[in-house]
Amino acid sequence: MLLTSCSNSSKIIHYQYKGVVITRVNGYPKDYFYYGKFDNTKNLPKDYILSKFSGFDGLMSAFLVFKKDKTVEIIPVADDFTKIGDNASLKLNSEIENIDFIHWRDSTSNNLDSIVEVSDDLKLEIARNKDGRSKVKATYDRSL
């Protein structure tokens, strides 16, 4: 895991797998997910996926699934996710049925490979992805 820092109040996190990068701007209690690598919050694309949660008694949890066709799918677990814009490379799968999600999650247990679990609790996120042996490279702020 590489550690970097950013100079603004939002934390920028990069998730990379086989040349594809998702940039997450973590601005608690909102997170913005962008397709591509962006090192600051200036001139970000108008296409993104927004995650909002109440902060105090809520949580954010989702999976980023890096596909062979270079697209990335976000599967929300907890929180309010909204797709803004029409970037076909960044997909939101909020229609998965609960039973289908359970089967999918069980099939990926301890073998995340091209999948990374994201969370509002970044220390928990790091631990879960290490335990699940995710091959997605995540670059976090130095303060973690």
PDB file of C-alpha atoms in Angstrom, residues 3-132:
ATOM      1  CA  LEU A   3       0.738   6.376   1.289  1.00  0.00           C
ATOM      2  CA  THR A   4       0.254   9.907   0.001  1.00  0.00           C
ATOM      3  CA  SER A   5      -1.156  13.122   1.332  1.00  0.00           C
ATOM      4  CA  CYS A   6      -3.303  15.840  -0.133  1.00  0.00           C
ATOM      5  CA  SER A   7      -3.303  19.498   0.748  1.00  0.00           C
ATOM      6  CA  ASN A   8      -7.060  20.118   0.959  1.00  0.00           C
ATOM      7  CA  SER A   9      -9.526  19.185   3.689  1.00  0.00           C
ATOM      8  CA  SER A  10     -11.034  16.336   1.678  1.00  0.00           C
ATOM      9  CA  LYS A  11      -9.093  13.101   1.551  1.00  0.00           C
ATOM     10  CA  ILE A  12      -8.317  11.770  -1.912  1.00  0.00           C
ATOM     11  CA  ILE A  13      -8.103   8.011  -2.221  1.00  0.00           C
ATOM     12  CA  HIS A  14      -7.097   6.169  -5.388  1.00  0.00           C
ATOM     13  CA  TYR A  15      -8.130   2.601  -6.167  1.00  0.00           C
ATOM     14  CA  GLN A  16      -6.168   1.037  -9.030  1.00  0.00           C
ATOM     15  CA  TYR A  17      -6.447  -2.318 -10.759  1.00  0.00           C
ATOM     16  CA  LYS A  18      -4.797  -3.271 -14.061  1.00  0.00           C
ATOM     17  CA  GLY A  19      -4.433   0.325 -15.220  1.00  0.00           C
ATOM     18  CA  VAL A  20      -7.922   1.495 -14.249  1.00  0.00           C
ATOM     19  CA  VAL A  21      -8.175   4.089 -11.470  1.00  0.00           C
ATOM     20  CA  ILE A  22     -11.126   5.264  -9.422  1.00  0.00           C
ATOM     21  CA  THR A  23     -10.601   8.482  -7.472  1.00  0.00           C
ATOM     22  CA  ARG A  24     -12.595   8.876  -4.284  1.00  0.00           C
ATOM     23  CA  VAL A  25     -12.940  12.304  -2.736  1.00  0.00           C
ATOM     24  CA  ASN A  26     -13.787  11.600   0.885  1.00  0.00           C
ATOM     25  CA  GLY A  27     -15.549  14.681   2.222  1.00  0.00           C
ATOM     26  CA  TYR A  28     -17.335  13.158   5.209  1.00  0.00           C
ATOM     27  CA  PRO A  29     -20.329  12.588   5.179  1.00  0.00           C
ATOM     28  CA  LYS A  30     -20.242  12.661   1.371  1.00  0.00           C
ATOM     29  CA  ASP A  31     -18.004  10.659  -0.921  1.00  0.00           C
ATOM     30  CA  TYR A  32     -17.526  11.254  -4.636  1.00  0.00           C
ATOM     31  CA  PHE A  33     -16.288   8.461  -6.914  1.00  0.00           C
ATOM     32  CA  TYR A  34     -14.712   9.454 -10.265  1.00  0.00           C
ATOM     33  CA  TYR A  35     -13.460   7.280 -13.114  1.00  0.00           C
ATOM     34  CA  GLY A  36      -9.808   8.188 -13.677  1.00  0.00           C
ATOM     35  CA  LYS A  37      -6.970   9.518 -11.556  1.00  0.00           C
ATOM     36  CA  PHE A  38      -7.311  13.012 -10.100  1.00  0.00           C
ATOM     37  CA  ASP A  39      -4.826  14.370  -7.559  1.00  0.00           C
ATOM     38  CA  ASN A  40      -6.830  17.352  -6.321  1.00  0.00           C
ATOM     39  CA  THR A  41     -10.392  18.598  -6.207  1.00  0.00           C
ATOM     40  CA  LYS A  42      -9.962  21.176  -8.970  1.00  0.00           C
ATOM     41  CA  ASN A  43     -11.437  20.488 -12.413  1.00  0.00           C
ATOM     42  CA  LEU A  44     -13.090  17.198 -11.509  1.00  0.00           C
ATOM     43  CA  PRO A  45     -15.383  15.645 -14.142  1.00  0.00           C
ATOM     44  CA  LYS A  46     -19.120  16.258 -14.046  1.00  0.00           C
ATOM     45  CA  ASP A  47     -19.749  12.501 -14.136  1.00  0.00           C
ATOM     46  CA  TYR A  48     -19.428  10.715 -10.793  1.00  0.00           C
ATOM     47  CA  ILE A  49     -21.202   8.597  -8.205  1.00  0.00           C
ATOM     48  CA  LEU A  50     -22.201  10.391  -5.021  1.00  0.00           C
ATOM     49  CA  SER A  51     -22.543   8.666  -1.669  1.00  0.00           C
ATOM     50  CA  LYS A  52     -24.292  10.482   1.194  1.00  0.00           C
ATOM     51  CA  PHE A  53     -24.950   9.320   4.741  1.00  0.00           C
ATOM     52  CA  SER A  54     -26.078  10.936   7.947  1.00  0.00           C
ATOM     53  CA  GLY A  55     -22.685  10.581   9.603  1.00  0.00           C
ATOM     54  CA  PHE A  56     -23.764  10.357  13.240  1.00  0.00           C
ATOM     55  CA  ASP A  57     -25.780   7.127  13.146  1.00  0.00           C
ATOM     56  CA  GLY A  58     -25.265   6.067   9.539  1.00  0.00           C
ATOM     57  CA  LEU A  59     -22.522   4.391   7.608  1.00  0.00           C
ATOM     58  CA  MET A  60     -21.238   3.987   4.086  1.00  0.00           C
ATOM     59  CA  SER A  61     -20.317   0.624   2.653  1.00  0.00           C
ATOM     60  CA  ALA A  62     -19.982  -0.580  -0.932  1.00  0.00           C
ATOM     61  CA  PHE A  63     -17.900  -2.712  -3.266  1.00  0.00           C
ATOM     62  CA  LEU A  64     -15.951  -1.446  -6.274  1.00  0.00           C
ATOM     63  CA  VAL A  65     -15.796  -4.197  -8.884  1.00  0.00           C
ATOM     64  CA  PHE A  66     -13.146  -3.733 -11.580  1.00  0.00           C
ATOM     65  CA  LYS A  67     -14.357  -5.528 -14.724  1.00  0.00           C
ATOM     66  CA  LYS A  68     -12.304  -7.043 -17.562  1.00  0.00           C
ATOM     67  CA  ASP A  69     -13.782  -4.500 -20.019  1.00  0.00           C
ATOM     68  CA  LYS A  70     -12.166  -1.667 -17.951  1.00  0.00           C
ATOM     69  CA  THR A  71     -15.487  -0.552 -16.448  1.00  0.00           C
ATOM     70  CA  VAL A  72     -16.013  -0.263 -12.709  1.00  0.00           C
ATOM     71  CA  GLU A  73     -19.256  -1.174 -10.983  1.00  0.00           C
ATOM     72  CA  ILE A  74     -20.211   0.128  -7.553  1.00  0.00           C
ATOM     73  CA  ILE A  75     -22.455  -2.182  -5.533  1.00  0.00           C
ATOM     74  CA  PRO A  76     -23.860  -0.274  -2.534  1.00  0.00           C
ATOM     75  CA  VAL A  77     -24.347  -2.091   0.767  1.00  0.00           C
ATOM     76  CA  ALA A  78     -25.316   0.805   3.030  1.00  0.00           C
ATOM     77  CA  ASP A  79     -25.884   4.469   2.226  1.00  0.00           C
ATOM     78  CA  ASP A  80     -27.595   6.584  -0.405  1.00  0.00           C
ATOM     79  CA  PHE A  81     -25.736   6.302  -3.739  1.00  0.00           C
ATOM     80  CA  THR A  82     -26.635   8.374  -6.800  1.00  0.00           C
ATOM     81  CA  LYS A  83     -25.119   8.350 -10.278  1.00  0.00           C
ATOM     82  CA  ILE A  84     -24.538  11.840 -11.672  1.00  0.00           C
ATOM     83  CA  GLY A  85     -23.835  12.105 -15.407  1.00  0.00           C
ATOM     84  CA  ASP A  86     -23.548   9.359 -17.968  1.00  0.00           C
ATOM     85  CA  ASN A  87     -19.985   8.011 -17.915  1.00  0.00           C
ATOM     86  CA  ALA A  88     -20.494   4.456 -19.182  1.00  0.00           C
ATOM     87  CA  SER A  89     -17.224   3.321 -17.568  1.00  0.00           C
ATOM     88  CA  LEU A  90     -18.531   3.971 -14.040  1.00  0.00           C
ATOM     89  CA  LYS A  91     -21.661   1.992 -13.211  1.00  0.00           C
ATOM     90  CA  LEU A  92     -23.952   1.949 -10.189  1.00  0.00           C
ATOM     91  CA  ASN A  93     -25.637  -1.384  -9.465  1.00  0.00           C
ATOM     92  CA  SER A  94     -28.280  -0.481  -6.906  1.00  0.00           C
ATOM     93  CA  GLU A  95     -30.805  -2.941  -8.348  1.00  0.00           C
ATOM     94  CA  ILE A  96     -29.203  -6.169  -7.107  1.00  0.00           C
ATOM     95  CA  GLU A  97     -31.663  -8.223  -5.078  1.00  0.00           C
ATOM     96  CA  ASN A  98     -30.684  -9.031  -1.494  1.00  0.00           C
ATOM     97  CA  ILE A  99     -30.494 -12.802  -2.053  1.00  0.00           C
ATOM     98  CA  ASP A 100     -28.417 -12.300  -5.221  1.00  0.00           C
ATOM     99  CA  PHE A 101     -26.077  -9.982  -3.319  1.00  0.00           C
ATOM    100  CA  ILE A 102     -25.655 -12.557  -0.543  1.00  0.00           C
ATOM    101  CA  HIS A 103     -24.742 -15.262  -3.086  1.00  0.00           C
ATOM    102  CA  TRP A 104     -22.380 -12.886  -4.893  1.00  0.00           C
ATOM    103  CA  ARG A 105     -20.701 -11.821  -1.635  1.00  0.00           C
ATOM    104  CA  ASP A 106     -20.327 -15.417  -0.474  1.00  0.00           C
ATOM    105  CA  SER A 107     -18.694 -16.307  -3.805  1.00  0.00           C
ATOM    106  CA  THR A 108     -16.086 -13.557  -3.313  1.00  0.00           C
ATOM    107  CA  SER A 109     -15.395 -14.200   0.369  1.00  0.00           C
ATOM    108  CA  ASN A 110     -11.644 -14.084   1.105  1.00  0.00           C
ATOM    109  CA  ASN A 111     -10.852 -13.753  -2.602  1.00  0.00           C
ATOM    110  CA  LEU A 112     -11.611 -10.172  -3.541  1.00  0.00           C
ATOM    111  CA  ASP A 113      -8.983 -10.093  -6.335  1.00  0.00           C
ATOM    112  CA  SER A 114     -10.455  -7.339  -8.600  1.00  0.00           C
ATOM    113  CA  ILE A 115     -12.852  -6.113  -5.899  1.00  0.00           C
ATOM    114  CA  VAL A 116     -12.283  -3.611  -3.129  1.00  0.00           C
ATOM    115  CA  GLU A 117     -14.631  -2.945  -0.233  1.00  0.00           C
ATOM    116  CA  VAL A 118     -15.059   0.744   0.599  1.00  0.00           C
ATOM    117  CA  SER A 119     -16.281   2.143   3.899  1.00  0.00           C
ATOM    118  CA  ASP A 120     -16.692   5.424   5.768  1.00  0.00           C
ATOM    119  CA  ASP A 121     -14.355   3.869   8.365  1.00  0.00           C
ATOM    120  CA  LEU A 122     -11.100   3.896   6.405  1.00  0.00           C
ATOM    121  CA  LYS A 123      -9.142   1.843   8.951  1.00  0.00           C
ATOM    122  CA  LEU A 124     -11.818  -0.862   8.764  1.00  0.00           C
ATOM    123  CA  GLU A 125     -11.712  -0.656   4.961  1.00  0.00           C
ATOM    124  CA  ILE A 126      -7.954  -1.241   4.948  1.00  0.00           C
ATOM    125  CA  ALA A 127      -8.228  -4.224   7.316  1.00  0.00           C
ATOM    126  CA  ARG A 128     -11.094  -5.886   5.414  1.00  0.00           C
ATOM    127  CA  ASN A 129      -9.342  -5.598   2.072  1.00  0.00           C
ATOM    128  CA  LYS A 130      -6.138  -7.004   3.525  1.00  0.00           C
ATOM    129  CA  ASP A 131      -8.073  -9.930   5.024  1.00  0.00           C
ATOM    130  CA  GLY A 132      -9.939 -10.483   1.744  1.00  0.00           C
TER     131      GLY A 132
END
